[in-house]
Coordinates of C-alpha atoms in Angstrom, one line a residue:
M1321 CA -16.1 85.2 75.7
K1322 CA -15.1 88.6 74.7
S1323 CA -13.3 89.5 77.8
E1324 CA -11.5 86.1 77.4
I1325 CA -10.3 87.1 73.9
K1326 CA -9.4 90.6 75.1
E1327 CA -7.2 89.0 77.8
E1328 CA -5.6 86.7 74.9
I1329 CA -4.8 89.7 72.8
Q1330 CA -3.1 91.4 75.6
N1331 CA -1.1 88.5 76.6
Y1332 CA -0.1 88.0 73.1
I1333 CA 0.9 91.8 72.7
R1334 CA 3.0 91.3 76.0
Y1335 CA 4.5 88.2 74.4
I1336 CA 5.6 89.7 71.6
N1337 CA 6.9 92.6 73.5
G1338 CA 9.1 90.2 75.4
H1339 CA 10.1 88.3 72.5
D1340 CA 13.8 87.7 71.8
L1341 CA 14.4 88.9 68.2
E1342 CA 16.1 87.2 65.9
D1343 CA 18.4 88.9 63.6
Q1344 CA 16.0 88.1 60.8
C1345 CA 14.3 91.0 58.6
E1346 CA 11.2 88.5 58.1
E1347 CA 10.3 88.2 61.7
Y1348 CA 10.7 91.9 62.1
I1349 CA 8.2 92.4 59.1
Q1350 CA 5.6 89.8 60.1
M1351 CA 5.5 91.4 63.8
L1352 CA 5.3 95.0 62.3
F1353 CA 2.5 93.8 60.3
F1354 CA 0.6 92.2 63.2
L1355 CA 1.6 95.8 65.2
S1356 CA 0.4 97.6 62.4
Q1357 CA -3.0 96.0 62.6
M1358 CA -3.3 96.4 66.2
M1359 CA -2.7 100.5 65.9
L1360 CA -6.0 100.2 63.9
E1361 CA -8.0 98.9 67.1
K1362 CA -9.7 101.3 69.1
D1363 CA -12.3 99.5 70.7
L1364 CA -10.4 97.3 73.2
E1365 CA -8.6 99.9 75.3
L1366 CA -5.0 98.5 74.2
D1367 CA -2.2 100.2 75.2
E1368 CA -1.4 102.5 72.0
R1369 CA 1.8 104.1 73.4
V1370 CA 3.1 100.6 74.0
I1371 CA 2.1 99.3 70.5
Q1372 CA 3.5 102.3 68.8
S1373 CA 6.8 102.4 70.6
M1374 CA 7.2 98.5 69.6
A1375 CA 6.4 99.3 66.1
Q1376 CA 8.8 102.3 65.9
K1377 CA 11.4 100.1 67.3
L1378 CA 10.9 97.5 64.3
V1379 CA 10.7 99.8 61.8
E1380 CA 14.2 101.3 62.8
Q1381 CA 15.7 97.6 62.9
I1382 CA 13.9 96.6 59.2
G1383 CA 15.8 100.0 57.8
Q1384 CA 19.1 98.5 59.0
T1385 CA 18.7 95.3 57.4
L1386 CA 16.3 95.7 54.5
N1387 CA 18.9 96.4 51.8
T1388 CA 20.3 93.0 52.2
H1389 CA 16.9 91.6 51.6
F1390 CA 15.2 93.1 48.7
G1391 CA 16.9 90.7 46.1
S1392 CA 15.5 87.6 47.6
Y1393 CA 11.8 88.9 48.0
D1394 CA 9.0 87.6 46.3
K1395 CA 7.1 90.4 44.6
G1396 CA 3.7 89.9 45.9
M1397 CA 1.4 91.0 48.7
C1398 CA 2.1 87.8 51.2
S1399 CA 5.7 88.3 50.6
E1400 CA 7.9 90.2 52.8
L1401 CA 8.1 93.3 50.3
G1402 CA 4.4 93.2 50.2
M1403 CA 3.7 93.1 53.9
L1404 CA 6.3 95.5 54.5
T1405 CA 4.6 97.8 51.9
F1406 CA 0.9 97.3 53.4
S1407 CA 2.2 97.8 57.1
I1408 CA 3.9 101.1 56.5
H1409 CA 0.8 102.0 54.7
E1410 CA -1.5 101.5 57.5
I1411 CA 0.9 102.9 59.9
M1412 CA 0.9 106.4 57.6
G1413 CA -3.0 106.1 57.6
R1414 CA -3.1 106.0 61.2
T1415 CA -0.4 108.3 62.3
G1416 CA 0.3 110.7 59.5
E1417 CA 3.9 109.6 59.6
L1418 CA 5.8 107.7 57.2
K1419 CA 4.2 109.3 54.0
E1420 CA 7.2 109.2 51.7
T1421 CA 8.4 105.8 52.7
S1422 CA 5.0 104.7 51.8
E1423 CA 4.7 105.9 48.6
L1424 CA 8.3 104.9 48.1
L1425 CA 7.5 101.4 48.7
N1426 CA 4.5 101.4 46.9
R1427 CA 6.0 102.5 43.5
F1428 CA 8.8 100.0 44.2
L1429 CA 5.9 97.0 44.7
L1430 CA 4.6 98.1 41.4
D1431 CA 8.0 98.1 39.5
Q1432 CA 8.6 94.8 40.9
A1433 CA 5.2 93.4 39.9
C1434 CA 5.5 94.9 36.2
Q1435 CA 9.2 92.8 36.2
K1436 CA 7.4 89.7 37.3
A1437 CA 4.8 90.2 34.6
E1438 CA 7.4 90.5 32.2
L1439 CA 9.1 87.3 33.2
F1440 CA 6.1 85.4 33.6
Q1441 CA 5.3 86.0 29.6
Q1442 CA 8.6 84.8 28.8
R1443 CA 8.1 81.3 30.3
K1444 CA 5.5 78.6 31.4
L1445 CA 3.4 79.0 34.5
S1446 CA 4.6 77.0 37.4
F1447 CA 3.2 76.6 40.9
D1448 CA 5.9 78.7 42.2
S1449 CA 5.7 81.6 40.1
Y1450 CA 1.8 81.4 39.7
D1451 CA -0.3 84.2 40.0
M1452 CA -1.6 83.0 43.5
L1453 CA -3.1 85.5 46.0
G1454 CA 0.2 87.0 47.0
G1455 CA 1.1 87.3 43.1
I1456 CA 0.1 89.9 40.7
A1457 CA -3.6 90.2 41.4
G1458 CA -3.0 90.8 45.1
V1459 CA -0.7 93.9 44.0
V1460 CA -3.3 95.2 41.7
Y1461 CA -6.1 94.7 43.9
Y1462 CA -4.0 96.8 46.9
L1463 CA -2.6 99.3 44.8
L1464 CA -6.3 100.4 43.1
D1465 CA -6.6 102.0 46.6
C1466 CA -3.6 103.9 46.5
E1467 CA -3.9 107.6 45.3
E1468 CA -0.2 108.0 44.4
I1469 CA -0.4 105.1 41.9
V1470 CA -4.2 105.9 40.5
N1471 CA -3.6 109.3 40.0
Q1472 CA -0.3 109.4 38.6
P1473 CA -0.5 108.9 34.8
E1474 CA 2.9 107.0 34.8
E1475 CA 2.3 104.7 37.6
K1476 CA -1.5 104.0 36.4
L1477 CA 0.0 103.0 33.3
K1478 CA 2.3 100.3 34.9
L1479 CA -0.9 99.3 36.9
R1480 CA -2.8 98.9 33.7
N1481 CA -0.1 96.9 32.3
L1482 CA -0.7 94.5 35.3
I1483 CA -4.3 94.4 34.7
R1484 CA -3.7 93.9 30.9
F1485 CA -1.6 90.9 31.9
L1486 CA -4.3 89.1 34.1
I1487 CA -6.5 89.6 31.0
Y1488 CA -4.0 88.1 28.7
L1489 CA -3.8 85.1 31.2
S1490 CA -7.6 84.7 30.9
E1491 CA -7.7 84.2 27.1
D1492 CA -7.4 80.7 25.6
Y1493 CA -4.3 79.1 23.7
S1494 CA -3.7 76.0 21.7
Y1495 CA -2.5 73.0 23.6
W1496 CA -2.6 69.7 22.3
G1497 CA -5.4 70.5 19.9
K1498 CA -7.2 72.1 22.7
H1499 CA -8.4 75.5 23.8
I1500 CA -7.0 76.1 27.3
L1501 CA -7.1 78.9 29.4
R1502 CA -3.6 80.7 29.8
Y1503 CA -3.9 80.0 33.9
H1504 CA -2.9 76.5 33.1
I1505 CA 0.2 74.9 35.0
R1506 CA 1.5 72.0 32.5
R1507 CA 2.4 68.7 33.7
R1508 CA 6.3 70.0 34.2
Q1509 CA 5.5 72.8 36.1
Q1510 CA 3.4 71.4 38.6
F1511 CA 4.8 71.2 42.4
L1512 CA 4.0 67.7 43.6
P1513 CA 5.4 64.5 42.0
A1514 CA 1.7 63.0 42.7
E1515 CA 0.2 66.0 40.6
R1516 CA 2.8 65.2 37.9
K1517 CA 1.9 61.5 37.7
M1518 CA -2.0 62.1 38.0
M1519 CA -2.4 65.1 35.6
K1520 CA 0.0 64.2 32.8
Q1521 CA -1.4 67.6 30.9
G1522 CA -1.4 69.8 33.9
H1523 CA -4.3 71.6 35.5
I1524 CA -5.9 75.0 36.2
N1525 CA -6.0 76.1 39.7
F1526 CA -9.5 77.2 41.2
G1527 CA -8.6 77.6 44.6
T1528 CA -8.5 81.2 46.6
A1529 CA -4.9 81.0 47.2
H1530 CA -3.3 79.7 44.2
G1531 CA -6.2 79.8 41.5
V1532 CA -8.2 82.3 39.5
A1533 CA -10.4 83.4 42.1
G1534 CA -8.1 86.3 43.2
P1535 CA -7.6 87.6 39.5
L1536 CA -11.1 87.5 39.0
V1537 CA -12.0 89.6 41.9
A1538 CA -8.9 92.3 41.1
L1539 CA -10.3 92.5 37.6
A1540 CA -14.0 93.1 38.9
K1541 CA -12.3 95.7 41.3
A1542 CA -10.5 97.4 38.2
K1543 CA -13.6 97.7 36.2
R1544 CA -15.6 99.4 39.1
Q1545 CA -13.0 101.8 39.8
G1546 CA -13.5 102.9 35.9
I1547 CA -10.2 101.1 34.4
Q1548 CA -10.9 100.8 30.7
E1549 CA -9.1 98.1 28.9
M1550 CA -9.8 96.1 26.2
Y1551 CA -11.5 92.7 27.0
L1552 CA -11.3 93.5 30.7
E1553 CA -14.9 92.8 31.0
E1554 CA -15.2 89.8 28.8
A1555 CA -12.2 88.2 30.9
I1556 CA -14.2 88.7 34.2
W1557 CA -17.3 87.2 33.0
K1558 CA -15.2 84.3 31.6
L1559 CA -13.7 83.4 34.7
F1560 CA -17.0 83.9 37.0
R1561 CA -19.2 81.4 34.3
L1562 CA -16.4 79.1 34.8
Y1563 CA -17.0 79.0 38.5
E1564 CA -20.8 78.6 37.7
K1565 CA -20.2 75.8 35.3
L1566 CA -17.8 73.7 37.7
C1567 CA -19.9 74.2 40.8
V1568 CA -21.5 71.1 42.6
E1569 CA -24.2 71.7 44.9
D1570 CA -25.5 69.1 47.5
N1571 CA -28.2 70.1 49.9
G1572 CA -27.4 73.8 49.2
I1573 CA -23.6 73.5 50.0
V1574 CA -21.7 74.8 46.8
R1575 CA -18.2 73.2 46.1
Y1576 CA -15.7 73.7 43.3
P1577 CA -12.8 72.0 41.8
R1578 CA -9.4 73.0 43.7
R1579 CA -6.8 71.6 40.9
L1580 CA -8.9 70.7 37.7
P1581 CA -7.3 68.2 35.4
I1582 CA -7.0 69.4 31.8
D1583 CA -9.0 66.8 30.2
C1584 CA -12.1 67.6 32.8
Y1585 CA -11.5 71.3 32.1
T1586 CA -12.5 70.7 28.5
S1587 CA -15.2 68.6 29.4
K1588 CA -16.4 70.8 32.1
T1589 CA -16.2 67.7 34.6
S1590 CA -15.8 69.0 38.3
V1591 CA -13.4 66.7 40.3
D1592 CA -11.0 67.4 43.6
L1593 CA -13.9 69.6 44.9
T1594 CA -13.1 71.7 47.9
E1595 CA -13.3 69.4 51.1
N1596 CA -13.1 72.3 53.8
A1597 CA -14.8 75.7 54.6
G1598 CA -11.4 77.2 54.8
W1599 CA -10.1 80.1 52.8
C1600 CA -7.0 78.8 50.7
Y1601 CA -8.7 75.9 49.0
G1602 CA -12.0 76.0 50.7
N1603 CA -15.6 76.6 49.4
L1604 CA -16.1 79.7 51.9
G1605 CA -13.1 81.1 50.5
I1606 CA -14.2 81.0 46.7
V1607 CA -17.8 81.9 47.5
R1608 CA -16.7 85.3 49.0
C1609 CA -14.5 85.9 45.9
L1610 CA -17.6 85.4 43.7
M1611 CA -19.8 87.6 46.2
K1612 CA -17.2 90.3 46.1
T1613 CA -17.0 89.8 42.2
A1614 CA -20.6 90.2 41.8
K1615 CA -20.8 93.3 44.1
Y1616 CA -18.1 95.0 41.9
L1617 CA -19.8 94.3 38.9
R1618 CA -23.2 95.8 40.3
K1619 CA -25.1 92.5 40.2
P1620 CA -27.5 92.4 42.9
M1621 CA -29.0 89.0 42.0
E1622 CA -25.8 87.1 41.7
Y1623 CA -24.7 89.2 44.8
A1624 CA -27.7 87.7 46.7
Y1625 CA -27.3 84.4 45.5
Y1626 CA -23.6 84.0 46.8
L1627 CA -24.6 85.6 50.2
D1628 CA -27.1 83.0 50.2
K1629 CA -24.5 80.4 49.6
L1630 CA -22.0 81.7 52.1
V1631 CA -24.8 81.8 54.7
N1632 CA -25.2 78.0 54.1
I1633 CA -21.7 77.3 54.4
L1634 CA -21.6 78.9 58.1
A1635 CA -24.8 77.7 59.1
Q1636 CA -23.4 73.7 59.0
P1637 CA -22.3 71.9 62.4
A1638 CA -18.8 72.7 62.8
K1639 CA -17.6 69.3 62.1
E1640 CA -19.1 69.9 58.4
Y1641 CA -16.2 72.5 58.2
N1642 CA -13.8 70.0 58.1
L1643 CA -11.0 72.1 59.7
S1644 CA -8.9 71.5 62.5
S1645 CA -6.5 74.3 63.1
P1646 CA -7.0 78.1 64.2
I1647 CA -4.9 79.5 61.3
V1648 CA -6.3 81.9 58.9
C1649 CA -4.7 80.3 55.8
H1650 CA -6.8 76.7 56.1
G1651 CA -8.3 77.0 59.8
Y1652 CA -10.9 78.5 61.9
G1653 CA -9.4 81.9 61.7
S1654 CA -10.1 81.9 58.2
V1655 CA -13.9 81.3 58.9
I1656 CA -14.4 83.9 61.4
S1657 CA -12.8 86.5 59.2
I1658 CA -14.7 85.8 56.1
Q1659 CA -18.0 85.9 58.1
T1660 CA -17.0 89.4 59.7
Y1661 CA -15.8 91.0 56.8
A1662 CA -18.9 89.6 54.8
F1663 CA -21.3 91.1 57.5
L1664 CA -19.5 94.3 57.6
E1665 CA -20.0 94.8 53.6
S1666 CA -23.6 93.3 53.5
Q1667 CA -25.0 94.3 57.0
D1668 CA -26.9 90.9 56.7
E1669 CA -27.1 89.5 60.1
R1670 CA -27.3 86.0 58.7
C1671 CA -23.4 86.3 58.2
L1672 CA -23.0 86.2 61.8
V1673 CA -24.7 82.5 62.1
N1674 CA -22.4 80.2 64.5
L1675 CA -19.7 83.0 64.8
K1676 CA -19.9 82.8 68.7
R1677 CA -19.5 79.2 68.3
N1678 CA -16.5 79.5 65.7
M1679 CA -14.7 82.3 68.0
E1680 CA -14.8 79.6 70.9
I1681 CA -13.4 76.7 68.8
T1682 CA -10.9 79.3 67.3
L1683 CA -9.8 80.6 70.6
R1684 CA -9.6 76.8 72.2
E1685 CA -7.7 75.9 69.2
H1686 CA -5.2 78.8 69.6
R1687 CA -4.4 78.0 73.1
K1688 CA -3.6 74.4 72.5
K1689 CA -1.4 75.4 69.6
M1690 CA 0.3 77.8 71.6
Q1691 CA 2.1 75.0 73.3
E1692 CA 3.7 74.2 70.2
E1693 CA 7.0 76.3 69.6
G1694 CA 6.6 76.4 65.8
Y1695 CA 3.1 77.7 65.8
R1696 CA 3.9 80.2 68.9
K1697 CA 7.1 81.6 67.2
D1698 CA 5.4 82.2 63.9
F1699 CA 4.0 85.6 63.5
S1700 CA 2.7 85.3 59.9
L1701 CA -0.7 86.3 58.9
L1702 CA -1.4 83.0 57.2
N1703 CA 0.0 80.4 59.1
G1704 CA 1.0 81.8 62.7
S1705 CA -0.3 82.7 65.9
A1706 CA -0.4 86.3 65.4
G1707 CA -2.8 85.8 62.2
T1708 CA -5.2 83.9 64.6
I1709 CA -5.0 86.7 67.2
L1710 CA -5.9 89.2 64.4
A1711 CA -8.9 86.9 63.4
L1712 CA -10.3 86.9 66.6
C1713 CA -9.5 90.5 67.6
N1714 CA -11.3 91.5 64.1
S1715 CA -14.3 89.3 64.7
M1716 CA -15.0 91.4 67.8
T1717 CA -14.7 94.6 66.3
G1718 CA -14.6 95.0 62.4
N1719 CA -11.7 97.3 62.7
L1720 CA -8.9 95.5 60.9
T1721 CA -7.9 95.5 57.3
Y1722 CA -5.7 92.5 56.8
G1723 CA -8.6 91.1 54.6
K1724 CA -7.6 93.2 52.1
L1725 CA -4.6 91.0 51.6
L1726 CA -6.7 87.9 51.3
F1727 CA -9.6 89.5 49.0
M1728 CA -12.1 88.7 51.8
D1729 CA -12.5 92.3 52.8

């Protein structure tokens, strides 16, 4: 199977190299991100010169069109700005080039996130401006590893302001006479009409992509790296204990609420439980976040507990995953990504249970989806063919870093 996957990766690189680029900065950035990850791959005998040449051309094209796109960017890690910043940082680490550009983008990303936090404090949270994965928590999680940010007092202060904002959202406020977490999305700010109809007081989101799991991991990482802020530890444990209280376990498989209505939140009643083993709204993504939080907090018993729960989910028959896609967001690409990163971190071979089977399913579903133009021409990490290829590649070698964008690394 490894030879099949290697061939699929090589075919995909040739496909990208021969793809007629549209004049879209977003497409350039997505392809650059893919290539920046491929540049890290040292075990598959890929043609590094071809990959670097392709990346160099994309950097030049992005540089020519970038100024016209900055104003429309979202400010998080899965935005165009975030993906570009991460890509240049990885290329710089691999080649030693573009150091000034990388540092400039890191500082710009930080400034944009600070503006976003200030805006959030002036208005109610809504789904489209919620602290989802690609939001402020993702920026904090990434920048904590950037020396030019954490070693410069002025930049570090801005980063601490973002951390304080995440702590602030973890506090309670009074809403209809109830004490509610500030991560609350009110009724009118909910995205779907069905949500506004069913959850008249709004809800709190507990999924990995759009919920409080990401901020929890980001806060725990900040504490692990020695950041000292008032109420930081209290915020971490408050969010961590919420997942403990809301967990529903059946035959060793844990599940958590996705969108919890406010009346259920106040009564600590779990509804709308995770239905699949994917990343964005699945139990595997949430368990991985809780596992990482325990590691950052240096809590070996809690870490071992969530490691066991992760293995239990992975050990299920494939049909119990309730997935039907190869993609990284909510497909098999997320499963093989999470179990690979969990193994690299824990060195526990139980994390590799069913990995070969899951890779085979991912490859098979990818080949089917490549017949669809929408998937084939989608080079995004979360929903496109490029993300699936990265997941397959990393599951064989463990050399790629895209997991940092998803709190699964």
